[in-house]
Amino acid sequence: MKSFSIWQRGMVAALAVGVAAIGFPAQATDPHGLEPEESDIVTIETPKPDWFYVRAGWGIDGTAIYDGRSGKMIGIVNSSQLSDMAIDPAGRFYYVSESIWSKGNRGARQDMVTVYDSKTLKLLTEITIPDRILVDERKQNFILSDDGKWGYVYSFSPASAVNVVDLTKRKFVQAIELPGCAALIPNPGVGFSALCSDGTMATVAAPTGKAEITHSAPFFAASDDPIFENFAYDPAKNMAVFLTYTGLVYTAKMGAAPTISQPYSLQEAAGYAPATTKPLSVGWYPGSRQPTAYHAASGELFILMHMGEYWSHKAFGDEIWVLDVASRKVVRRIALKEPAAHIEVSQGADPLIFLNDEKSAGLILDAKTGEEKHRIEMAGAGVISAAPGL
Amino acid sequence: MKSFSIWQRGMVAALAVGVAAIGFPAQATDPHGLEPEESDIVTIETPKPDWFYVRAGWGIDGTAIYDGRSGKMIGIVNSSQLSDMAIDPAGRFYYVSESIWSKGNRGARQDMVTVYDSKTLKLLTEITIPDRILVDERKQNFILSDDGKWGYVYSFSPASAVNVVDLTKRKFVQAIELPGCAALIPNPGVGFSALCSDGTMATVAAPTGKAEITHSAPFFAASDDPIFENFAYDPAKNMAVFLTYTGLVYTAKMGAAPTISQPYSLQEAAGYAPATTKPLSVGWYPGSRQPTAYHAASGELFILMHMGEYWSHKAFGDEIWVLDVASRKVVRRIALKEPAAHIEVSQGADPLIFLNDEKSAGLILDAKTGEEKHRIEMAGAGVISAAPGL
Amino acid sequence: MKIFDTDAIGEKWLRKLAGHTSRRSMVSRLGLALVAAPAFPLLPVSRAEAAKPDRSPEAKTAFARNAQSSDDTECNYWRYCAIDGALCSCCGGGIHSCPAGSEPSPVSWVGTCINPDNGKAYLIAYRDCCGKPTCNQCFCDNTDRQTQIYTPQLNNDIIWCFGTQSMQYHCSTAVLVGGAE
Amino acid sequence: MKIFDTDAIGEKWLRKLAGHTSRRSMVSRLGLALVAAPAFPLLPVSRAEAAKPDRSPEAKTAFARNAQSSDDTECNYWRYCAIDGALCSCCGGGIHSCPAGSEPSPVSWVGTCINPDNGKAYLIAYRDCCGKPTCNQCFCDNTDRQTQIYTPQLNNDIIWCFGTQSMQYHCSTAVLVGGAE
């Protein structure tokens, strides 16, 4: 017993004295070599156009980064339950908007935007914010300004507001009350916009200062034929692309007073009759948790579609419809072997589609041909983001 | 928009003023009635002999309570990841030994024994302790004295120790260094005992005071043929029942100087040759995460068995062997449709077996006949406890 | 059309609940806020629209056509037309009862569901029970008239644990608030 | 018998690592502690036992007989004879490299594994990488000579994250410490 005890005391002493000083120098040792090795830590690249970010899913921490070309995991960004992630447009940082209690499910609530270095994935700092919404599977609850200087965090307490964060100074600026609106939309040079329950779009100008709120005319039926959150935004065209439960497609040219197009029917764009909100009317409907993905360079919207009746908007997709938004034509349809819950598309020249389901099975397809490139077990069951088109 | 805003302000004001004062009076409304209802909260009974407690599993919080007779969930005891639960022998409390960080996976570490009322499942208090081991799937890392007055929490930092907690005064008493030993064994009237890496049993007398440690003579091969943790203890006989990887069965009459029996072979007790530690020797071996369960009244040990070679001690069980410990006979063998990772048996007169696997499928069998009584999807993938024989 | 006119429902219940007094006054105030929820915001567009969905019992949704009224531990129990989460009825609680140690949120999202026994529509408050780990039993995700977060009171994805000691989601109840006729 | 005489291994490496100096002295001290681990406790019983298992290469375990040396993202890669957890090689790390943002624990459990290419035994330190959520890729649970917690340095269930900033388990590496001959 004695020697064991001495071993332990020795180890504890060593730990107490020197842990902070330990360096694990990187070595170019062949991983299959037979020479003694030392431990090291990988440093990764800044976000690449073929990278996808997949939340682990309900109740599970972490956002895994996958290289779509190789199908391999690059690493994991720390992200707690019900957190939202945003990527610095310059690729230097990952920002995680999160709510953590001091004792797990109890204790003091701490809301923050946590900043990670994109190469080391190390935590750099935490920016305290007053509040945020607790909901999963959304990308529009935490967006950044196009220059990466400001973060906008949606809050629901249950009063609706947006917390403005200065990402340069790394501090909270102010909360802007935004009653009846949610689902934040980038609006470069103005501030941000949002969709509202009265069918309007709200635009918040100068959100870091006076924060003036204006509303568009009502243009959609928020309760009867809602626009899906997880909609698309095209930075080059400064245009948002919206899709409703029935398949109406709207585009909005963003600005101080956004210009919203007349809608057209996705189903008509594929040669069908437009879908309706009426019961007992079966057709192809868009749906799932993250039903659309948008490839900006080609202007193609990828939509998870299923057959069903109205109010089936969470049903998983059995086909991907590829809509040329400008020409108003469904140019391709890709049948899926397994229903998909989330869809995302990479922003590079040869885009890739990333799909997953609630069992965490991930699938990478060629976005042009639909060819299966990789299958990743346990890829993550949550919302998917693509690296920005850097 | 205005009215919406007013609604929100009104609600927020109401919440700020009065939430603490809200009562939800229980009503005897027919759950299928059509009269307006109010919300209420269920109160449950103290532990019943047919109840099982199933940890959700790796990375998932909570310990679900199931009534083995009905197969229904009674409720969930809060329990964080890598926590251990112990049940007050008098049935008044559930104790959870747990480690929580102030910011999820970072921040300040907080080790504690959290006390829950067994009828309301409400948190009563937290007893701060200095440390504890971080490991899953163990029942011997947190045990109580037979009178329910003291808790013993195993700690590994990586020095080995036991934290003594006064459950009456609800405070930490002292840490007892216990080098080279783990897997705590009740030892009423003395303190507690533990198994050690030198093949001895350590006994800690007067753990709330002077804490004198003595060791038995070496009796088992800790590295070559280890005794499984999650072993059994018979309170009426004050006897521990041990099983090794090869299937050797030891009993230990607890006391100031525990008396440990000569071992016998479980396989021999079933008519086979004894199993060996030699490679290329195939036979029936005990194994899985929680390989044994003991029904004290009948003296029957239920063991998950699989066919394989030595060092397959984590393989799931394909059969349950029922060993009459005193007569040294395997009296029944129950073939399983699906391999099981954990086994537990209730302590009542008509015992029930609870099994689960790593996919969380739970199965309740009649312990005498092996007849399937209930199948519970998503029952939990972790370690199982039975209510004490109250 | 009238049956599912949420604005009318809201006004009626506002008046009804405003009349409450006594020890349940705080419940009433919160209940008022809750029930007020579906009443607002006013929906000028949808109301003006010719294409407003036909929600009469004669044209029930797929859920309503397949709903039953005998087993509240099944996803197709009629009150669950817009529930998302674990059924408290499977977790030691009941249709309007939180399991031991959890706490009902005083505010919630709502649904309007049709009882197959009498064909009438009822307003259902889906109150989350909070403060316990997620119950892994009887997960359901029904979506009749379920919308997006900009109409929060009709969204079933939000963690509706406000004003509770812990905001951890445990399970969901389906409390009958009243007839929606 | 000699090949797996962990006591002898320990003494040899103790001496070898004790000779280290320079900036890696702390690593050496911890390494010493680590490698010392399998050396202790002395096992009077097992050593005295006639039934001590035959661990010679001629009588390899089932794992060793099926192990390969070409793909360290598979559970049957030879070094993984006693690993339990997610392979860092599948998580953006490598056989001895922690994925970005995680941190190797300076202490670990150990295994003695046979390289199929040369039939020799090597001492492997299974260092956990800590401080990230569990990587959900390539879960393995191999158990050659894996024991219980009272012999902690040979137990692969413990969260071996000591002296790291965060004790959250991310994945496991299999660092070659040296030959065990």
Short mmCIF file of C-alpha atoms in Angstrom, two decimals, chain A:
data_model
loop_
_atom_site.label_atom_id
_atom_site.label_comp_id
_atom_site.label_asym_id
_atom_site.label_seq_id
_atom_site.Cartn_x
_atom_site.Cartn_y
_atom_site.Cartn_z
CA MET A 1 0.00 0.00 0.00
CA LYS A 2 2.81 2.34 0.81
CA SER A 3 4.26 2.63 -2.62
CA PHE A 4 0.86 3.31 -4.08
CA SER A 5 0.29 6.01 -1.56
CA ILE A 6 3.65 7.57 -2.38
CA TRP A 7 2.81 7.50 -6.06
CA GLN A 8 -0.38 9.36 -5.38
CA ARG A 9 1.14 11.93 -3.13
CA GLY A 10 3.87 12.55 -5.66
CA MET A 11 1.39 12.99 -8.46
CA VAL A 12 -0.78 15.33 -6.48
CA ALA A 13 2.20 17.44 -5.51
CA ALA A 14 3.35 17.63 -9.10
CA LEU A 15 -0.11 18.65 -10.19
CA ALA A 16 -0.40 21.30 -7.55
CA VAL A 17 2.91 22.88 -8.42
CA GLY A 18 3.20 22.78 -12.11
CA VAL A 19 0.09 22.17 -14.11
CA ALA A 20 -0.25 25.71 -15.35
CA ALA A 21 3.29 25.60 -16.67
CA ILE A 22 2.96 22.42 -18.69
CA GLY A 23 3.61 22.74 -22.37
CA PHE A 24 2.84 19.95 -24.77
CA PRO A 25 5.04 20.85 -27.74
CA ALA A 26 3.72 19.77 -31.11
CA GLN A 27 5.68 16.97 -32.73
CA ALA A 28 5.73 15.71 -36.27
CA THR A 29 5.87 12.13 -35.03
CA ASP A 30 4.34 9.55 -37.31
CA PRO A 31 1.11 8.61 -35.54
CA HIS A 32 1.89 5.01 -36.31
CA GLY A 33 5.49 5.22 -35.16
CA LEU A 34 6.91 3.28 -32.28
CA GLU A 35 8.91 6.06 -30.66
CA PRO A 36 7.73 7.58 -27.38
CA GLU A 37 5.39 10.47 -28.07
CA GLU A 38 4.22 13.53 -26.26
CA SER A 39 0.74 14.97 -26.25
CA ASP A 40 -0.01 18.07 -28.25
CA ILE A 41 -3.00 20.15 -29.27
CA VAL A 42 -4.20 20.73 -32.80
CA THR A 43 -4.67 24.22 -34.24
CA ILE A 44 -7.17 24.50 -37.06
CA GLU A 45 -7.67 26.84 -39.98
CA THR A 46 -10.04 29.76 -40.06
CA PRO A 47 -13.46 28.90 -41.54
CA LYS A 48 -13.27 27.41 -45.04
CA PRO A 49 -16.04 27.60 -47.65
CA ASP A 50 -16.69 23.85 -47.47
CA TRP A 51 -17.14 23.75 -43.69
CA PHE A 52 -20.40 22.99 -41.95
CA TYR A 53 -21.31 23.60 -38.32
CA VAL A 54 -23.77 21.12 -36.83
CA ARG A 55 -25.37 21.52 -33.42
CA ALA A 56 -25.43 18.28 -31.47
CA GLY A 57 -29.14 18.68 -30.84
CA TRP A 58 -31.65 18.88 -28.02
CA GLY A 59 -30.05 18.45 -24.62
CA ILE A 60 -26.53 17.88 -25.97
CA ASP A 61 -23.70 20.38 -25.90
CA GLY A 62 -21.41 21.28 -28.76
CA THR A 63 -21.35 22.36 -32.38
CA ALA A 64 -19.24 20.08 -34.55
CA ILE A 65 -17.31 21.47 -37.51
CA TYR A 66 -17.14 19.17 -40.54
CA ASP A 67 -15.15 19.58 -43.73
CA GLY A 68 -17.74 18.84 -46.39
CA ARG A 69 -15.13 17.65 -48.89
CA SER A 70 -13.57 15.01 -46.67
CA GLY A 71 -16.54 14.37 -44.42
CA LYS A 72 -14.18 14.60 -41.44
CA MET A 73 -14.67 16.41 -38.18
CA ILE A 74 -12.42 19.45 -37.76
CA GLY A 75 -13.31 20.11 -34.14
CA ILE A 76 -16.09 21.17 -31.83
CA VAL A 77 -17.08 24.66 -30.79
CA ASN A 78 -18.23 24.72 -27.18
CA SER A 79 -21.92 25.54 -27.13
CA SER A 80 -24.30 24.87 -24.30
CA GLN A 81 -27.90 23.76 -24.61
CA LEU A 82 -30.25 26.16 -26.41
CA SER A 83 -27.28 28.29 -27.49
CA ASP A 84 -26.92 30.01 -30.86
CA MET A 85 -23.69 30.39 -32.81
CA ALA A 86 -22.59 33.12 -35.20
CA ILE A 87 -19.39 33.25 -37.24
CA ASP A 88 -17.29 36.38 -37.50
CA PRO A 89 -17.50 37.48 -41.18
CA ALA A 90 -13.71 37.84 -41.15
CA GLY A 91 -13.37 34.33 -39.81
CA ARG A 92 -11.44 35.22 -36.69
CA PHE A 93 -14.00 34.28 -34.06
CA TYR A 94 -16.89 32.04 -33.24
CA TYR A 95 -19.54 33.70 -31.11
CA VAL A 96 -21.88 31.66 -28.97
CA SER A 97 -24.93 33.29 -27.46
CA GLU A 98 -25.86 31.18 -24.45
CA SER A 99 -27.64 30.96 -21.11
CA ILE A 100 -25.99 29.05 -18.30
CA TRP A 101 -27.17 28.50 -14.75
CA SER A 102 -24.64 28.44 -11.95
CA LYS A 103 -25.83 25.02 -10.80
CA GLY A 104 -26.89 23.24 -13.93
CA ASN A 105 -30.65 23.46 -13.88
CA ARG A 106 -30.78 25.81 -10.93
CA GLY A 107 -28.95 28.72 -9.39
CA ALA A 108 -28.16 32.05 -10.96
CA ARG A 109 -28.88 32.59 -14.64
CA GLN A 110 -25.99 33.95 -16.71
CA ASP A 111 -26.65 35.15 -20.26
CA MET A 112 -23.66 35.90 -22.41
CA VAL A 113 -22.03 35.99 -25.80
CA THR A 114 -18.96 33.79 -25.47
CA VAL A 115 -16.08 34.49 -27.84
CA TYR A 116 -13.86 31.70 -29.20
CA ASP A 117 -10.71 32.07 -31.28
CA SER A 118 -11.39 30.32 -34.57
CA LYS A 119 -7.91 28.74 -34.83
CA THR A 120 -7.42 27.48 -31.30
CA LEU A 121 -11.12 27.19 -30.39
CA LYS A 122 -10.10 28.59 -27.03
CA LEU A 123 -12.46 30.76 -25.04
CA LEU A 124 -11.30 34.38 -25.29
CA THR A 125 -13.93 36.17 -23.25
CA GLU A 126 -17.57 36.28 -22.20
CA ILE A 127 -19.75 39.30 -22.92
CA THR A 128 -22.55 39.53 -20.37
CA ILE A 129 -25.99 40.31 -21.76
CA PRO A 130 -29.23 40.75 -19.83
CA ASP A 131 -31.37 38.08 -21.43
CA ARG A 132 -32.09 35.94 -24.48
CA ILE A 133 -34.76 33.61 -25.76
CA LEU A 134 -34.62 29.94 -24.79
CA VAL A 135 -35.45 27.98 -27.90
CA ASP A 136 -33.64 25.48 -30.06
CA GLU A 137 -33.15 25.09 -33.80
CA ARG A 138 -33.04 28.73 -34.86
CA LYS A 139 -30.48 30.77 -36.78
CA GLN A 140 -32.29 34.12 -36.69
CA ASN A 141 -32.03 34.67 -32.94
CA PHE A 142 -28.37 35.70 -33.09
CA ILE A 143 -27.05 37.57 -36.10
CA LEU A 144 -24.07 39.82 -36.72
CA SER A 145 -23.73 43.03 -38.68
CA ASP A 146 -22.03 42.57 -42.06
CA ASP A 147 -18.82 44.16 -40.79
CA GLY A 148 -18.76 41.84 -37.79
CA LYS A 149 -18.74 44.73 -35.35
CA TRP A 150 -22.19 44.23 -33.81
CA GLY A 151 -24.12 41.29 -32.55
CA TYR A 152 -27.91 41.21 -32.22
CA VAL A 153 -29.33 38.71 -29.75
CA TYR A 154 -33.06 38.12 -29.69
CA SER A 155 -34.65 38.10 -26.25
CA PHE A 156 -38.03 36.88 -25.03
CA SER A 157 -38.68 37.27 -21.34
CA PRO A 158 -41.61 36.94 -22.38
CA ALA A 159 -41.32 40.52 -23.60
CA SER A 160 -39.76 40.72 -27.05
CA ALA A 161 -36.48 42.63 -27.39
CA VAL A 162 -33.10 42.63 -29.10
CA ASN A 163 -29.85 42.94 -27.18
CA VAL A 164 -27.16 44.87 -29.05
CA VAL A 165 -23.57 43.79 -28.39
CA ASP A 166 -20.44 45.68 -29.39
CA LEU A 167 -18.14 42.90 -30.58
CA THR A 168 -15.14 45.21 -30.94
CA LYS A 169 -15.28 46.53 -27.39
CA ARG A 170 -16.83 43.25 -26.27
CA LYS A 171 -19.58 44.76 -24.25
CA PHE A 172 -23.35 44.97 -24.13
CA VAL A 173 -24.73 48.21 -25.56
CA GLN A 174 -28.48 48.27 -25.10
CA ALA A 175 -31.72 46.33 -25.29
CA ILE A 176 -34.23 47.44 -27.89
CA GLU A 177 -37.83 46.55 -27.23
CA LEU A 178 -39.36 45.03 -30.33
CA PRO A 179 -42.90 44.04 -29.44
CA GLY A 180 -44.54 41.42 -31.60
CA CYS A 181 -41.51 40.78 -33.81
CA ALA A 182 -38.77 38.15 -34.02
CA ALA A 183 -36.58 36.36 -36.60
CA LEU A 184 -33.80 38.87 -37.19
CA ILE A 185 -32.75 39.81 -40.73
CA PRO A 186 -29.42 41.48 -41.60
CA ASN A 187 -29.82 44.98 -42.93
CA PRO A 188 -26.34 46.37 -43.69
CA GLY A 189 -25.88 50.09 -43.29
CA VAL A 190 -29.22 50.39 -41.52
CA GLY A 191 -29.26 47.99 -38.59
CA PHE A 192 -31.45 44.93 -38.69
CA SER A 193 -34.98 43.96 -39.52
CA ALA A 194 -37.42 41.37 -38.19
CA LEU A 195 -40.70 39.68 -39.02
CA CYS A 196 -43.77 40.62 -37.01
CA SER A 197 -46.97 38.94 -35.96
CA ASP A 198 -49.05 41.59 -37.70
CA GLY A 199 -47.60 40.52 -41.03
CA THR A 200 -45.19 43.45 -41.34
CA MET A 201 -41.45 43.65 -41.42
CA ALA A 202 -39.96 45.85 -38.71
CA THR A 203 -36.72 47.68 -39.43
CA VAL A 204 -34.54 48.95 -36.61
CA ALA A 205 -32.29 51.76 -37.82
CA ALA A 206 -29.27 52.82 -35.77
CA PRO A 207 -29.64 49.94 -33.29
CA THR A 208 -26.45 50.93 -31.53
CA GLY A 209 -27.81 54.42 -30.92
CA LYS A 210 -31.30 55.84 -31.16
CA ALA A 211 -32.81 52.60 -32.49
CA GLU A 212 -35.70 53.87 -34.57
CA ILE A 213 -38.29 51.24 -35.44
CA THR A 214 -40.38 51.42 -38.59
CA HIS A 215 -42.74 48.87 -40.06
CA SER A 216 -43.48 47.86 -43.63
CA ALA A 217 -47.04 47.44 -44.76
CA PRO A 218 -48.42 44.03 -43.82
CA PHE A 219 -47.41 41.54 -46.49
CA PHE A 220 -47.87 38.05 -45.07
CA ALA A 221 -50.34 36.12 -42.94
CA ALA A 222 -48.37 35.50 -39.76
CA SER A 223 -50.90 33.15 -38.16
CA ASP A 224 -52.51 31.60 -41.20
CA ASP A 225 -49.57 31.08 -43.57
CA PRO A 226 -46.43 31.94 -41.59
CA ILE A 227 -43.00 32.58 -43.06
CA PHE A 228 -40.55 29.94 -41.88
CA GLU A 229 -37.78 31.15 -39.63
CA ASN A 230 -34.36 29.88 -40.74
CA PHE A 231 -34.94 31.85 -43.95
CA ALA A 232 -32.15 32.93 -46.30
CA TYR A 233 -30.21 36.13 -46.74
CA ASP A 234 -28.07 36.96 -49.78
CA PRO A 235 -25.31 39.39 -48.77
CA ALA A 236 -24.24 40.28 -52.32
CA LYS A 237 -27.77 41.18 -53.38
CA ASN A 238 -28.67 42.44 -49.88
CA MET A 239 -31.82 40.42 -50.23
CA ALA A 240 -33.77 38.17 -47.90
CA VAL A 241 -35.63 35.17 -49.30
CA PHE A 242 -38.71 34.01 -47.42
CA LEU A 243 -40.85 30.91 -47.77
CA THR A 244 -44.26 30.37 -46.18
CA TYR A 245 -45.90 27.17 -44.94
CA THR A 246 -47.90 26.91 -48.18
CA GLY A 247 -44.83 27.57 -50.32
CA LEU A 248 -45.18 31.26 -51.13
CA VAL A 249 -41.79 32.77 -51.96
CA TYR A 250 -41.08 36.39 -51.09
CA THR A 251 -37.90 38.34 -51.64
CA ALA A 252 -37.10 41.51 -49.73
CA LYS A 253 -34.55 44.03 -50.88
CA MET A 254 -33.21 45.24 -47.55
CA GLY A 255 -32.64 48.90 -46.73
CA ALA A 256 -34.06 51.67 -44.57
CA ALA A 257 -37.46 50.84 -46.08
CA PRO A 258 -37.20 47.26 -47.39
CA THR A 259 -38.95 46.51 -50.68
CA ILE A 260 -40.88 43.29 -50.54
CA SER A 261 -41.79 41.47 -53.72
CA GLN A 262 -45.16 40.04 -54.63
CA PRO A 263 -45.03 36.36 -53.69
CA TYR A 264 -45.14 33.42 -56.06
CA SER A 265 -45.92 29.78 -55.48
CA LEU A 266 -43.08 27.31 -55.15
CA GLN A 267 -45.38 24.52 -56.24
CA GLU A 268 -46.39 26.46 -59.34
CA ALA A 269 -42.67 26.93 -60.03
CA ALA A 270 -42.52 23.12 -60.21
CA GLY A 271 -45.56 22.74 -62.42
CA TYR A 272 -48.14 21.97 -59.74
CA ALA A 273 -51.15 23.91 -58.62
CA PRO A 274 -50.35 26.26 -55.72
CA ALA A 275 -50.73 24.64 -52.30
CA THR A 276 -53.50 25.81 -50.02
CA THR A 277 -54.23 26.12 -46.31
CA LYS A 278 -57.39 24.02 -46.67
CA PRO A 279 -57.69 20.67 -44.91
CA LEU A 280 -58.16 17.56 -47.05
CA SER A 281 -56.00 19.06 -49.76
CA VAL A 282 -52.92 16.89 -50.25
CA GLY A 283 -49.85 18.20 -52.01
CA TRP A 284 -46.15 18.91 -51.73
CA TYR A 285 -45.39 21.25 -48.84
CA PRO A 286 -42.15 22.67 -47.49
CA GLY A 287 -41.30 21.66 -43.95
CA SER A 288 -38.97 20.36 -41.23
CA ARG A 289 -36.90 22.14 -38.64
CA GLN A 290 -34.62 23.94 -41.06
CA PRO A 291 -36.47 23.73 -44.37
CA THR A 292 -34.42 25.98 -46.62
CA ALA A 293 -30.80 26.61 -47.59
CA TYR A 294 -29.64 29.22 -50.05
CA HIS A 295 -26.60 29.24 -52.31
CA ALA A 296 -25.94 32.91 -52.89
CA ALA A 297 -23.66 32.73 -55.94
CA SER A 298 -26.18 30.75 -58.00
CA GLY A 299 -29.31 32.19 -56.42
CA GLU A 300 -30.61 28.69 -55.78
CA LEU A 301 -32.85 27.91 -52.83
CA PHE A 302 -32.81 24.30 -51.57
CA ILE A 303 -36.07 23.32 -49.93
CA LEU A 304 -37.02 20.20 -47.96
CA MET A 305 -40.41 19.05 -49.30
CA HIS A 306 -42.87 16.39 -48.20
CA MET A 307 -46.31 15.29 -49.29
CA GLY A 308 -49.08 16.03 -46.87
CA GLU A 309 -51.78 18.42 -45.82
CA TYR A 310 -51.51 21.91 -44.46
CA TRP A 311 -50.19 22.30 -40.86
CA SER A 312 -47.63 19.57 -41.51
CA HIS A 313 -44.87 22.17 -41.60
CA LYS A 314 -42.56 20.27 -39.24
CA ALA A 315 -42.66 17.06 -41.26
CA PHE A 316 -39.25 15.97 -42.49
CA GLY A 317 -38.33 16.36 -46.13
CA ASP A 318 -38.49 13.48 -48.60
CA GLU A 319 -37.23 15.54 -51.52
CA ILE A 320 -35.06 18.57 -52.01
CA TRP A 321 -36.48 21.04 -54.46
CA VAL A 322 -33.98 23.44 -55.99
CA LEU A 323 -35.61 26.75 -56.83
CA ASP A 324 -33.96 29.33 -59.04
CA VAL A 325 -35.30 32.26 -57.08
CA ALA A 326 -34.91 34.85 -59.85
CA SER A 327 -36.33 32.78 -62.70
CA ARG A 328 -39.05 31.33 -60.47
CA LYS A 329 -38.42 27.79 -61.63
CA VAL A 330 -37.78 24.59 -59.70
CA VAL A 331 -34.75 23.50 -61.69
CA ARG A 332 -33.98 20.19 -59.93
CA ARG A 333 -35.59 17.75 -57.53
CA ILE A 334 -33.46 15.40 -55.42
CA ALA A 335 -35.20 12.41 -53.84
CA LEU A 336 -33.88 11.44 -50.41
CA LYS A 337 -33.50 7.90 -49.12
CA GLU A 338 -34.20 9.02 -45.56
CA PRO A 339 -36.32 11.97 -44.48
CA ALA A 340 -34.23 14.99 -43.47
CA ALA A 341 -34.81 17.45 -40.62
CA HIS A 342 -32.29 20.14 -41.52
CA ILE A 343 -30.66 21.31 -44.72
CA GLU A 344 -27.74 23.62 -45.36
CA VAL A 345 -25.62 24.38 -48.42
CA SER A 346 -21.99 25.51 -48.62
CA GLN A 347 -21.23 28.82 -50.29
CA GLY A 348 -18.27 27.81 -52.49
CA ALA A 349 -18.18 27.31 -56.25
CA ASP A 350 -19.00 23.58 -56.08
CA PRO A 351 -21.60 23.68 -53.38
CA LEU A 352 -22.31 20.77 -51.05
CA ILE A 353 -25.54 20.04 -49.23
CA PHE A 354 -25.48 18.91 -45.61
CA LEU A 355 -28.55 17.10 -44.29
CA ASN A 356 -29.27 15.49 -40.96
CA ASP A 357 -32.12 13.87 -39.13
CA GLU A 358 -33.12 13.62 -35.50
CA LYS A 359 -31.09 10.45 -35.11
CA SER A 360 -27.98 12.50 -35.85
CA ALA A 361 -27.23 10.80 -39.17
CA GLY A 362 -25.46 13.32 -41.40
CA LEU A 363 -25.39 13.20 -45.19
CA ILE A 364 -23.31 15.26 -47.58
CA LEU A 365 -24.52 15.56 -51.18
CA ASP A 366 -23.20 17.29 -54.26
CA ALA A 367 -25.59 20.22 -54.55
CA LYS A 368 -25.61 20.10 -58.34
CA THR A 369 -26.03 16.39 -58.91
CA GLY A 370 -27.46 15.16 -55.62
CA GLU A 371 -24.75 12.52 -55.54
CA GLU A 372 -23.99 11.19 -52.05
CA LYS A 373 -20.47 12.18 -51.00
CA HIS A 374 -20.28 11.24 -47.33
CA ARG A 375 -22.39 9.72 -44.61
CA ILE A 376 -21.50 10.65 -41.02
CA GLU A 377 -22.99 8.71 -38.15
CA MET A 378 -23.70 10.76 -35.02
CA ALA A 379 -22.99 13.95 -36.92
CA GLY A 380 -25.40 15.94 -34.78
CA ALA A 381 -29.18 16.29 -34.74
CA GLY A 382 -29.48 20.06 -34.59
CA VAL A 383 -29.44 23.09 -36.80
CA ILE A 384 -26.71 23.38 -39.47
CA SER A 385 -24.76 26.44 -40.55
CA ALA A 386 -22.36 26.85 -43.45
CA ALA A 387 -19.20 28.90 -43.31
CA PRO A 388 -19.80 32.35 -44.76
CA GLY A 389 -18.70 32.84 -48.37
CA LEU A 390 -15.29 34.18 -47.40
#
